[in-house]
XYZ file of C-alpha atoms in Angstrom:
691
model
C -89.402 63.920 -54.166
C -88.436 65.664 -50.774
C -85.898 67.546 -49.401
C -84.243 68.854 -46.142
C -81.217 71.080 -45.426
C -79.094 70.280 -42.402
C -77.301 72.158 -40.685
C -74.489 71.228 -42.266
C -76.137 72.688 -45.417
C -75.840 69.200 -46.833
C -79.246 68.289 -48.763
C -81.043 64.983 -48.463
C -83.252 63.866 -50.922
C -86.183 61.098 -50.166
C -86.203 59.247 -53.182
C -88.830 56.212 -52.935
C -87.528 52.559 -53.296
C -89.415 49.999 -55.105
C -87.078 47.713 -53.383
C -87.836 48.169 -49.723
C -90.857 50.270 -49.671
C -89.154 52.729 -48.335
C -87.992 56.647 -48.464
C -84.557 56.544 -48.821
C -82.984 59.900 -47.516
C -79.338 60.279 -50.122
C -77.168 62.768 -49.498
C -77.385 65.445 -52.178
C -74.871 68.242 -53.189
C -76.887 71.937 -52.361
C -76.743 72.444 -56.108
C -79.036 69.366 -56.261
C -81.271 70.916 -54.210
C -81.691 73.882 -56.067
C -81.889 71.853 -59.838
C -84.801 70.162 -58.712
C -86.910 73.157 -57.509
C -86.788 74.904 -60.176
C -86.785 71.832 -62.764
C -90.290 71.141 -60.509
C -91.209 74.574 -60.707
C -94.092 76.276 -61.415
C -93.078 79.227 -63.258
C -93.505 78.799 -66.839
C -96.681 77.798 -66.491
C -97.291 80.789 -64.410
C -95.869 82.772 -67.534
C -98.058 80.826 -70.129
C -100.912 82.286 -68.046
C -101.669 84.805 -70.582
C -104.617 85.639 -68.470
C -103.080 86.604 -64.989
C -100.413 88.624 -67.222
C -103.037 90.728 -68.973
C -104.813 91.629 -66.014
C -101.870 92.364 -64.102
C -99.881 94.690 -66.788
C -103.086 96.459 -66.949
C -103.740 96.720 -62.672
C -100.240 98.418 -62.968
C -100.483 100.320 -65.599
C -103.707 101.656 -63.689
C -101.543 102.256 -60.628
C -98.887 103.894 -61.783
C -101.091 106.483 -63.557
C -103.219 106.937 -60.218
C -99.711 107.999 -58.551
C -98.176 110.518 -61.420
C -101.723 111.896 -61.393
C -101.020 112.669 -57.631
C -97.585 114.210 -58.770
C -95.749 111.854 -56.978
C -92.518 110.017 -57.919
C -93.576 106.092 -59.024
C -91.347 104.238 -56.954
C -92.672 100.333 -56.941
C -91.718 97.557 -54.510
C -92.684 94.180 -56.227
C -92.628 91.218 -53.288
C -92.023 87.205 -54.673
C -90.572 88.902 -58.084
C -89.939 85.348 -59.922
C -88.766 85.753 -63.449
C -88.750 90.242 -62.928
C -92.041 90.678 -64.991
C -94.103 92.468 -63.224
C -91.467 94.576 -62.277
C -90.626 95.694 -65.696
C -93.962 96.127 -66.298
C -94.108 98.307 -63.701
C -91.049 100.757 -65.417
C -92.788 99.799 -68.463
C -96.039 101.093 -67.631
C -93.499 104.582 -66.308
C -92.710 103.769 -62.738
C -89.472 105.813 -62.170
C -87.857 102.679 -59.711
C -88.959 99.134 -58.777
C -87.458 97.059 -56.048
C -88.152 93.602 -56.875
C -86.990 91.375 -54.057
C -86.515 87.108 -54.784
C -85.673 84.955 -51.807
C -84.908 81.992 -54.035
C -81.596 82.636 -54.616
C -81.222 80.549 -58.373
C -84.776 82.715 -59.338
C -83.313 86.185 -58.506
C -79.862 85.703 -59.810
C -82.380 84.160 -63.728
C -84.440 87.395 -62.753
C -80.660 89.692 -62.578
C -79.768 87.998 -65.851
C -84.185 88.994 -67.275
C -83.641 92.795 -66.314
C -80.783 93.110 -67.834
C -81.435 91.638 -71.039
C -83.972 93.732 -71.483
C -82.520 96.442 -70.858
C -83.897 98.259 -67.531
C -80.725 96.981 -64.821
C -80.854 100.827 -64.497
C -84.343 101.272 -62.518
C -84.593 97.870 -61.511
C -82.572 96.365 -58.005
C -83.258 92.701 -57.635
C -82.847 92.455 -54.402
C -82.069 88.210 -52.980
C -83.792 88.574 -49.550
C -87.200 87.303 -47.680
C -89.262 90.189 -47.555
C -88.804 90.606 -43.745
C -85.685 90.718 -44.260
C -84.965 93.839 -46.045
C -83.664 97.018 -45.023
C -84.540 100.594 -46.021
C -82.839 104.173 -45.550
C -79.481 105.498 -46.945
C -77.980 102.172 -46.429
C -80.497 100.137 -46.151
C -81.752 97.338 -49.223
C -84.172 100.384 -50.618
C -83.628 104.419 -50.386
C -87.211 104.989 -49.980
C -90.550 103.916 -48.689
C -92.719 102.528 -52.383
C -96.036 103.567 -52.566
C -96.686 100.905 -55.290
C -96.753 97.928 -53.498
C -96.635 94.892 -56.612
C -96.404 91.159 -55.427
C -97.293 87.539 -56.801
C -98.317 86.040 -52.690
C -101.054 84.128 -53.826
C -101.786 79.932 -53.453
C -104.599 77.848 -54.430
C -106.019 78.676 -51.157
C -104.870 82.735 -51.456
C -103.006 82.528 -48.084
C -100.900 79.564 -48.094
C -97.598 80.710 -48.757
C -97.334 83.569 -46.292
C -98.829 86.370 -48.271
C -100.611 87.719 -44.850
C -97.625 87.692 -42.780
C -95.574 89.217 -45.732
C -98.218 92.220 -46.773
C -98.646 92.726 -42.951
C -94.774 93.598 -42.578
C -94.188 95.785 -45.873
C -96.926 98.059 -44.337
C -95.689 98.518 -41.710
C -91.480 98.493 -42.710
C -91.238 99.308 -46.473
C -94.629 101.381 -48.440
C -95.772 104.193 -47.889
C -99.205 105.304 -46.031
C -101.280 106.111 -48.532
C -99.605 103.266 -51.177
C -101.781 101.345 -54.527
C -101.340 97.598 -54.204
C -101.861 95.610 -57.400
C -104.212 93.611 -56.749
C -106.177 96.088 -54.696
C -107.913 93.225 -52.964
C -109.257 89.376 -52.808
C -112.285 88.435 -51.778
C -113.067 84.365 -50.983
C -115.628 82.528 -52.322
C -117.369 79.358 -51.204
C -120.190 77.070 -51.982
C -121.594 73.756 -49.971
C -122.733 71.223 -51.489
C -123.508 67.500 -50.744
C -121.132 65.121 -53.343
C -121.034 61.135 -52.057
C -118.121 61.456 -55.193
C -116.274 64.197 -53.280
C -116.676 63.220 -49.504
C -115.679 59.976 -50.142
C -112.139 61.634 -49.904
C -113.174 61.832 -46.257
C -114.634 59.044 -45.538
C -114.612 55.493 -45.266
C -117.522 53.982 -46.018
C -119.139 51.233 -45.461
C -118.153 47.957 -47.879
C -120.378 45.050 -48.470
C -118.460 41.948 -48.885
C -120.281 38.599 -49.540
C -123.536 39.756 -47.197
C -121.134 41.341 -44.747
C -121.304 45.295 -44.103
C -118.043 46.638 -43.454
C -118.155 49.922 -41.321
C -115.167 52.411 -40.315
C -114.304 52.746 -37.406
C -116.552 55.560 -34.982
C -113.415 57.962 -34.601
C -113.432 58.472 -38.175
C -115.912 58.977 -38.961
C -116.115 61.536 -35.775
C -112.800 62.777 -37.401
C -112.342 66.134 -38.566
C -110.117 64.961 -41.080
C -106.690 66.271 -42.696
C -105.853 69.061 -41.845
C -104.571 69.772 -45.093
C -106.525 71.823 -48.261
C -107.385 69.200 -51.160
C -106.298 71.453 -54.212
C -107.195 70.075 -57.324
C -108.743 71.285 -61.122
C -112.306 71.437 -60.316
C -113.354 71.948 -63.184
C -112.968 68.208 -63.963
C -115.137 67.269 -61.457
C -118.513 66.999 -63.200
C -120.890 69.582 -62.072
C -123.614 66.285 -61.816
C -121.260 64.693 -59.488
C -122.623 67.793 -56.422
C -125.274 69.031 -55.560
C -124.761 73.228 -54.606
C -127.149 73.046 -51.508
C -126.838 77.329 -50.724
C -125.948 79.561 -53.644
C -122.035 80.996 -53.915
C -121.415 82.886 -51.080
C -118.809 85.757 -50.474
C -117.148 84.768 -47.294
C -114.682 87.729 -46.993
C -111.992 90.404 -48.545
C -108.627 91.335 -48.278
C -107.782 94.824 -49.052
C -104.053 95.064 -49.719
C -103.571 98.531 -49.583
C -104.166 98.993 -46.599
C -102.843 97.676 -43.542
C -103.210 93.641 -43.514
C -103.572 91.276 -40.221
C -102.361 88.166 -40.032
C -103.898 87.666 -37.078
C -106.754 84.618 -36.643
C -110.219 85.648 -37.675
C -113.357 84.543 -38.783
C -116.696 85.030 -40.846
C -119.915 83.952 -41.709
C -121.882 84.148 -44.513
C -125.856 83.752 -44.025
C -128.168 81.847 -46.520
C -130.671 79.804 -46.904
C -130.885 76.076 -48.333
C -131.653 76.056 -51.563
C -132.421 72.158 -51.560
C -132.554 69.666 -48.603
C -129.826 67.409 -48.811
C -126.453 66.053 -46.758
C -123.925 69.322 -45.746
C -120.756 67.902 -46.751
C -117.949 69.349 -48.721
C -117.199 73.509 -49.801
C -116.182 74.148 -52.945
C -113.907 77.844 -52.737
C -111.661 79.709 -55.031
C -111.102 83.259 -54.909
C -110.253 86.214 -57.818
C -108.104 89.158 -57.630
C -109.264 92.849 -57.894
C -106.329 94.784 -59.603
C -108.065 98.208 -59.126
C -109.558 99.808 -56.671
C -113.151 99.973 -58.907
C -112.914 96.619 -59.253
C -112.820 96.840 -63.168
C -109.541 94.561 -64.151
C -110.538 90.593 -61.904
C -108.498 87.798 -62.193
C -110.492 84.635 -61.169
C -110.253 81.215 -60.032
C -113.317 80.582 -60.434
C -113.700 76.868 -62.131
C -114.556 76.959 -65.406
C -118.554 75.763 -65.292
C -119.022 78.703 -63.480
C -118.332 81.104 -66.539
C -120.583 81.715 -69.162
C -119.240 80.203 -71.813
C -116.826 78.061 -70.084
C -114.696 77.988 -73.218
C -113.301 81.456 -72.505
C -111.931 79.938 -69.269
C -108.486 80.157 -68.174
C -106.569 77.621 -67.265
C -104.023 77.171 -64.924
C -101.936 74.761 -62.126
C -100.371 77.317 -60.363
C -103.469 78.410 -59.496
C -106.368 75.798 -58.803
C -109.282 75.243 -56.676
C -109.793 73.534 -52.756
C -112.268 70.911 -51.422
C -112.863 71.827 -48.208
C -114.120 68.375 -46.099
C -116.856 69.436 -43.316
C -116.187 67.372 -39.751
C -119.137 65.628 -39.917
C -121.941 65.677 -42.786
C -125.243 67.051 -41.787
C -128.712 66.655 -42.736
C -129.877 70.069 -44.121
C -134.112 71.082 -45.212
C -135.441 73.331 -48.210
C -135.203 77.075 -47.175
C -133.258 76.065 -44.095
C -131.398 78.976 -42.834
C -127.691 78.319 -42.255
C -124.395 79.911 -41.235
C -121.160 78.963 -43.381
C -118.206 79.903 -41.221
C -114.727 80.165 -41.845
C -111.761 80.659 -40.356
C -108.424 81.035 -41.347
C -104.637 82.029 -39.375
C -101.806 83.165 -40.744
C -101.234 80.229 -43.556
C -104.670 78.149 -44.214
C -108.614 78.346 -43.502
C -111.250 76.052 -42.434
C -114.733 76.055 -42.687
C -117.687 74.941 -40.326
C -121.689 74.746 -40.800
C -124.004 76.293 -38.066
C -127.817 76.104 -38.263
C -129.592 79.504 -37.114
C -130.989 78.352 -34.442
C -128.235 77.201 -32.834
C -126.907 79.717 -29.864
C -123.733 80.096 -28.693
C -121.912 79.469 -31.908
C -118.392 78.313 -31.156
C -116.142 79.294 -33.496
C -112.423 76.605 -33.521
C -109.441 79.165 -32.457
C -107.310 76.634 -34.072
C -107.552 74.729 -37.426
C -108.958 71.274 -36.478
C -107.026 68.050 -37.701
C -106.837 64.447 -37.704
C -107.445 62.537 -34.137
C -108.371 59.286 -35.253
C -104.997 59.139 -38.050
C -107.237 57.041 -40.409
C -106.604 60.168 -42.373
C -103.114 60.668 -41.631
C -102.107 56.813 -42.894
C -104.213 57.110 -45.724
C -104.586 59.995 -48.419
C -107.489 61.487 -49.551
C -107.427 59.504 -53.050
C -106.284 56.588 -51.013
C -109.679 57.252 -48.986
C -111.254 57.649 -52.715
C -109.835 54.298 -54.032
C -111.693 52.541 -50.217
C -114.634 53.644 -51.029
C -114.532 52.306 -55.118
C -117.166 50.327 -55.049
C -116.309 48.604 -58.201
C -112.921 48.441 -57.639
C -113.522 46.214 -54.380
C -116.232 43.677 -55.885
C -113.041 42.708 -58.106
C -110.848 42.604 -54.941
C -113.253 39.747 -54.112
C -114.161 38.321 -56.564
C -110.917 37.752 -57.509
C -110.668 36.364 -53.771
C -113.271 34.656 -53.706
C -112.168 32.479 -56.657
C -108.525 31.364 -55.104
C -109.715 30.640 -51.490
C -110.216 28.232 -49.531
C -111.547 26.886 -46.111
C -107.786 25.962 -45.290
C -106.439 28.765 -46.753
C -103.722 30.833 -45.293
C -103.125 34.139 -46.131
C -100.453 36.743 -46.020
C -101.241 40.480 -47.159
C -98.801 43.128 -47.684
C -99.887 45.931 -48.740
C -100.499 49.794 -46.358
C -103.862 49.945 -44.207
C -105.354 47.182 -46.962
C -108.734 45.945 -46.149
C -107.623 42.823 -48.344
C -107.045 40.334 -45.465
C -110.481 41.703 -43.400
C -111.743 40.575 -47.403
C -109.768 37.418 -46.986
C -111.529 36.600 -43.612
C -114.926 37.154 -44.298
C -114.785 34.867 -47.052
C -113.628 32.017 -44.803
C -110.105 32.006 -45.017
C -109.335 29.600 -41.930
C -106.300 31.910 -41.342
C -105.349 35.429 -41.926
C -101.853 37.425 -41.676
C -101.012 40.858 -42.636
C -98.125 42.289 -42.681
C -98.207 46.083 -41.591
C -94.564 47.977 -41.180
C -96.444 51.061 -40.201
C -97.391 51.617 -36.024
C -99.694 53.525 -37.311
C -101.664 51.711 -40.154
C -101.741 48.947 -37.700
C -103.534 50.564 -35.399
C -105.904 52.307 -38.092
C -106.973 48.527 -39.249
C -106.947 47.109 -35.779
C -109.817 50.145 -34.999
C -111.445 48.633 -38.453
C -111.222 44.937 -37.187
C -112.583 46.014 -33.051
C -115.346 47.742 -34.518
C -116.802 45.159 -36.988
C -115.714 42.828 -33.840
C -113.119 40.706 -36.482
C -110.892 41.505 -33.586
C -109.126 37.687 -33.411
C -110.326 37.610 -37.642
C -106.707 39.157 -38.823
C -103.505 38.646 -37.145
C -101.710 42.702 -37.251
C -97.677 41.541 -37.559
C -95.836 44.839 -37.151
C -92.976 43.686 -38.524
C -90.899 43.570 -42.513
C -91.266 40.678 -45.205
C -87.493 39.607 -44.823
C -87.762 39.012 -40.620
C -91.007 36.980 -41.264
C -90.820 33.461 -39.414
C -92.699 29.781 -39.823
C -92.981 31.205 -36.338
C -94.512 34.186 -36.973
C -97.313 31.832 -38.954
C -97.643 29.645 -36.159
C -95.758 27.018 -38.301
C -98.184 27.153 -41.397
C -96.736 27.454 -45.084
C -98.514 30.775 -47.034
C -101.127 29.175 -49.799
C -102.033 32.970 -50.485
C -100.050 35.413 -50.336
C -101.937 39.121 -51.704
C -101.499 43.049 -51.896
C -103.466 45.348 -54.263
C -100.471 46.270 -53.878
C -100.438 49.548 -52.363
C -97.157 51.267 -50.543
C -97.784 55.041 -48.840
C -94.417 55.682 -50.496
C -95.290 54.630 -54.013
C -94.533 57.844 -55.906
C -94.551 56.165 -59.554
C -96.572 53.527 -61.046
C -93.516 50.986 -60.708
C -92.596 51.694 -57.237
C -95.825 49.320 -55.958
C -93.340 46.937 -57.175
C -92.102 47.044 -53.919
C -94.905 43.998 -53.989
C -92.533 41.415 -55.898
C -89.658 41.969 -53.322
C -91.775 41.288 -50.092
C -92.760 38.001 -52.814
C -89.286 36.876 -53.085
C -88.905 37.859 -49.330
C -91.028 35.449 -48.247
C -90.523 32.126 -51.179
C -89.360 30.207 -48.320
C -92.643 30.666 -46.446
C -94.972 29.511 -49.657
C -96.660 26.776 -50.245
C -95.561 25.024 -53.506
C -98.756 25.645 -54.609
C -99.687 28.852 -53.412
C -101.452 31.263 -55.266
C -100.151 34.861 -55.630
C -103.074 37.763 -56.220
C -101.570 39.866 -58.058
C -100.269 37.017 -60.322
C -98.615 39.451 -62.279
C -98.006 43.530 -63.744
C -98.213 45.157 -66.754
C -96.524 48.431 -67.305
C -98.178 50.376 -70.055
C -97.903 53.282 -72.107
C -99.253 55.672 -74.777
C -98.390 59.237 -76.354
C -100.585 61.746 -75.484
C -101.216 64.755 -76.508
C -102.351 66.738 -73.583
C -104.879 69.559 -73.881
C -102.839 72.016 -70.787
C -100.686 69.601 -69.130
C -97.746 70.474 -71.386
C -98.144 74.356 -70.310
C -95.673 73.398 -67.643
C -93.145 72.198 -69.178
C -93.244 74.159 -72.144
C -90.231 77.192 -73.263
C -92.372 80.463 -72.812
C -89.032 82.458 -74.892
C -91.084 86.177 -74.420
C -94.367 86.763 -72.071
C -96.141 90.073 -72.843
C -93.138 91.063 -74.985
C -90.163 90.463 -72.527
C -87.551 88.128 -72.556
C -87.145 85.519 -70.614
C -85.374 83.277 -71.978
C -83.072 83.302 -69.280
C -85.244 81.490 -67.391
C -86.103 79.202 -69.937
C -82.898 78.276 -70.102
C -82.407 78.202 -66.700
C -84.716 75.472 -66.621
C -83.710 73.241 -69.342
C -80.510 73.147 -67.113
C -82.113 72.025 -64.296
C -83.660 69.214 -65.828
C -80.621 68.081 -68.028
C -79.297 67.938 -64.535
C -81.014 64.798 -63.878
C -85.084 65.092 -64.144
C -85.345 64.841 -68.492
C -84.792 61.780 -68.261
C -87.048 60.583 -65.419
C -91.119 60.218 -65.379
C -93.169 62.809 -63.497
C -96.359 61.555 -61.102
C -99.060 63.085 -62.304
C -103.310 62.551 -61.384
C -104.182 62.655 -65.217
C -107.835 62.516 -64.512
C -107.231 66.385 -63.458
C -105.284 66.631 -67.186
C -107.531 66.133 -70.361
C -105.096 64.297 -72.865
C -105.758 62.913 -76.031
C -104.051 59.526 -77.290
C -101.996 59.634 -80.402
C -100.921 55.950 -80.233
C -103.211 52.489 -78.742
C -101.976 51.505 -76.040
C -99.215 49.814 -75.964
C -97.961 46.766 -72.877
C -94.155 46.952 -72.130
C -92.741 45.879 -69.555
C -94.718 42.476 -67.890
C -93.850 41.139 -63.967
C -94.377 37.213 -63.312
C -95.225 37.617 -59.321
C -95.756 33.920 -59.341
C -91.594 33.928 -59.838
C -88.450 35.415 -57.810
C -87.370 38.806 -58.298
C -85.151 38.178 -61.506
C -81.709 38.385 -60.823
C -80.496 40.277 -64.509
C -82.537 43.575 -66.102
C -85.637 43.015 -68.094
C -85.395 45.058 -71.096
C -88.274 46.155 -73.444
C -87.940 47.910 -76.546
C -90.118 48.765 -80.067
C -92.028 51.501 -81.754
C -96.085 51.505 -81.456
C -97.698 53.636 -84.800
C -99.281 56.920 -84.190
C -102.919 56.990 -85.077
C -103.755 59.931 -84.007
C -102.602 63.303 -85.729
C -101.976 66.016 -83.152
C -99.172 67.446 -81.365
C -97.285 65.003 -79.481
C -96.124 66.072 -75.559
C -94.778 62.965 -73.889
C -95.806 59.228 -73.168
C -98.180 58.461 -70.110
C -97.210 55.458 -68.114
C -99.391 53.112 -65.968
C -100.012 49.582 -63.769
C -102.285 47.350 -65.144
C -102.531 44.090 -62.104
C -103.577 41.229 -63.358
C -105.453 39.354 -60.136
C -106.548 36.351 -61.257
C -106.095 34.732 -65.256
C -110.044 36.666 -65.314
C -109.571 40.144 -63.426
C -107.552 42.884 -64.385
C -107.594 46.186 -62.693
C -106.154 49.204 -64.012
C -104.140 51.991 -62.348
C -104.275 54.076 -65.257
C -107.059 53.633 -68.358
C -110.018 52.176 -66.826
C -112.100 52.357 -70.112
C -110.705 51.987 -73.535
C -109.935 54.983 -75.496
C -112.939 56.667 -77.303
C -113.288 58.363 -80.523
C -111.100 61.063 -81.520
C -108.746 59.797 -78.199
C -110.372 60.673 -75.114
C -108.672 59.083 -72.545
C -110.716 58.654 -69.127
C -108.203 57.641 -66.198
C -108.380 56.204 -62.369
C -108.345 58.929 -60.261
C -107.142 57.082 -57.507
C -103.414 56.245 -58.270
C -101.174 58.918 -60.183
C -99.369 58.003 -63.615
C -96.501 58.547 -64.360
C -96.053 60.896 -67.429
C -92.730 61.925 -69.842
C -92.171 64.676 -71.225
C -90.927 65.479 -74.566
C -88.402 68.062 -74.772
C -89.680 69.447 -77.908
C -93.660 68.813 -79.399
C -93.678 66.475 -82.891
C -96.212 67.336 -84.951
C -97.922 63.750 -85.775
C -99.821 62.582 -89.229
C -101.702 59.886 -87.466
C -101.474 58.117 -90.833
C -98.612 55.316 -90.563
C -95.422 58.113 -91.250
C -94.123 58.734 -87.901
C -93.810 56.001 -84.517
C -93.452 56.307 -81.077
C -89.824 54.294 -80.162
C -88.947 52.932 -76.852
C -86.424 51.801 -74.943
C -87.213 50.785 -70.921
C -84.955 48.760 -69.100
C -85.801 47.349 -65.805
C -83.265 47.000 -62.961
C -83.608 44.326 -59.982
C -81.000 45.914 -57.941
C -82.865 49.486 -57.443
C -86.373 48.469 -58.779
C -86.191 51.441 -60.812
C -87.181 51.659 -64.894
C -85.413 53.899 -66.913
C -86.615 55.251 -69.703
C -86.016 56.673 -73.397
C -88.605 58.107 -76.158
C -88.396 59.492 -79.447
C -90.604 59.853 -82.361
C -89.460 58.435 -85.622
C -90.069 58.271 -89.219
C -89.886 55.111 -90.488
């Protein structure tokens, strides 16, 4: 979901519409926007992050002690207070007064309630403003400048939430000259690696199709790629899937106790290449020192950087970053290299130079996509297009149904299937591309491979298609991956079914549909960690934060609690507690039915554990004997370990409360799902029952 408030304070929320393949902008009340943002927030995840909480508490105690030792009255400024937790820590540690700033109104109201419930109203003032709007003085929001600055303004990239401008303003207007800051400093680390797995998320690789090598357009190969950071759970990327070409480098530090500048800057780390290889990717994360001596450190390093990976503190609000170099470069063992990081006030980017290069120029602005492919294809989509096993499945399926006189129509966004069909010898191939940008990207691929006349790209919608557009030919093969850029949840790709229905009159009576069907699967799971983002906190470090739990639950009840959420489950390990169960099958050889399709039943729990929810995914039956899964890619292993498709997001339905299962047949997962053909959506209800 995305939302955009207009000037009249109406809120329009974009919802994927499987019947049209578009984002429908639905007008909602301002209240909905609040509820949506709260329901999908990470406040619970942050409060469940014990490592973060303990380190902040230790740092705050130490800072209060240092100020008191100077004989000063302790005045704390807490920017981005959220629940007010850090402010309550400060007062408990001995602060005389605390100004807690929170710009998000519902959160500020919750913080006020939490502060009051814990008995700190006389020492904590919650200010519902952006910190840059806060005033200081007898009639201001703050009576005086603070001498301790406490903040939690960081994201996975460290500075992406505007930390630098906020610190810059605070030092100029809100805190004293020699203030203490918690955290005291941040350090950004990076490591240059070679990784075919990760590089496939950024660049289109040559693709083998029936003896032909499909080459990526030069403009794509030379492009700097998508400008946004790639934030992932790097701990789930196997260490064997990348080769370090250099050491872990300290790139730069920011001292928050001194005036901070948000001006663009660059920093260089010099090192010798540890091994020869292709420099492709930079892995990056940061630490925060809570005290000046660096004795209290909270690190975002991935688990494989720990001496004991079992001590790794899981968190989802802060992850790690993957940066892709503008182009891969060959490096030799022992070669002197310069890894350069640059940043503006909100983002980072990396570049690499060889030490013998003179007059090194650093890009003054963040590189961005110039080939359009990185705007059309997301990083997981690049990975999907580069998946050789997946390509082989589609090529084999096409090969089994195509004939020399086949007239093919492809319906998918930015798909290479129509090119495959041409290379496999189809008489004519048409492809619907409703997006002008996607159409241009596929045109680049066709031009690069001298296939300009092999596929006719039609920039129209399925319902607009006529026999004249097809040059008088009936469609003998209708194909799709299916993939649509607006799809958020697995069943949103059912737009393909609606397209098939829209072009039904143009199909030859014996036309083949690929895929011929789709099946929705479910499985009950115990998450290793993802459950934390929805779990109630109750108390945190001894403070009652239950008003926040209540606020989030009210927001979930507003709409979200009956909906599944999209999550890339390859990043979030889980254990199966039931066998996978097919619950709804959609027959693409027939048109979309007029009446709803319902499925209900039970699945026995076969695993003992804590059931946090249900994972949902689609499997596509390309032909009678070729199926591709958008969810589980292998049978569930012993002890319930799951391996998930890394290119598509799966749906997750979270239970409101955790249920323990014995796995001995005493409990069942009950389900009821209804597909509404008029909306293209699936209503669902799950529960754990004892027979």
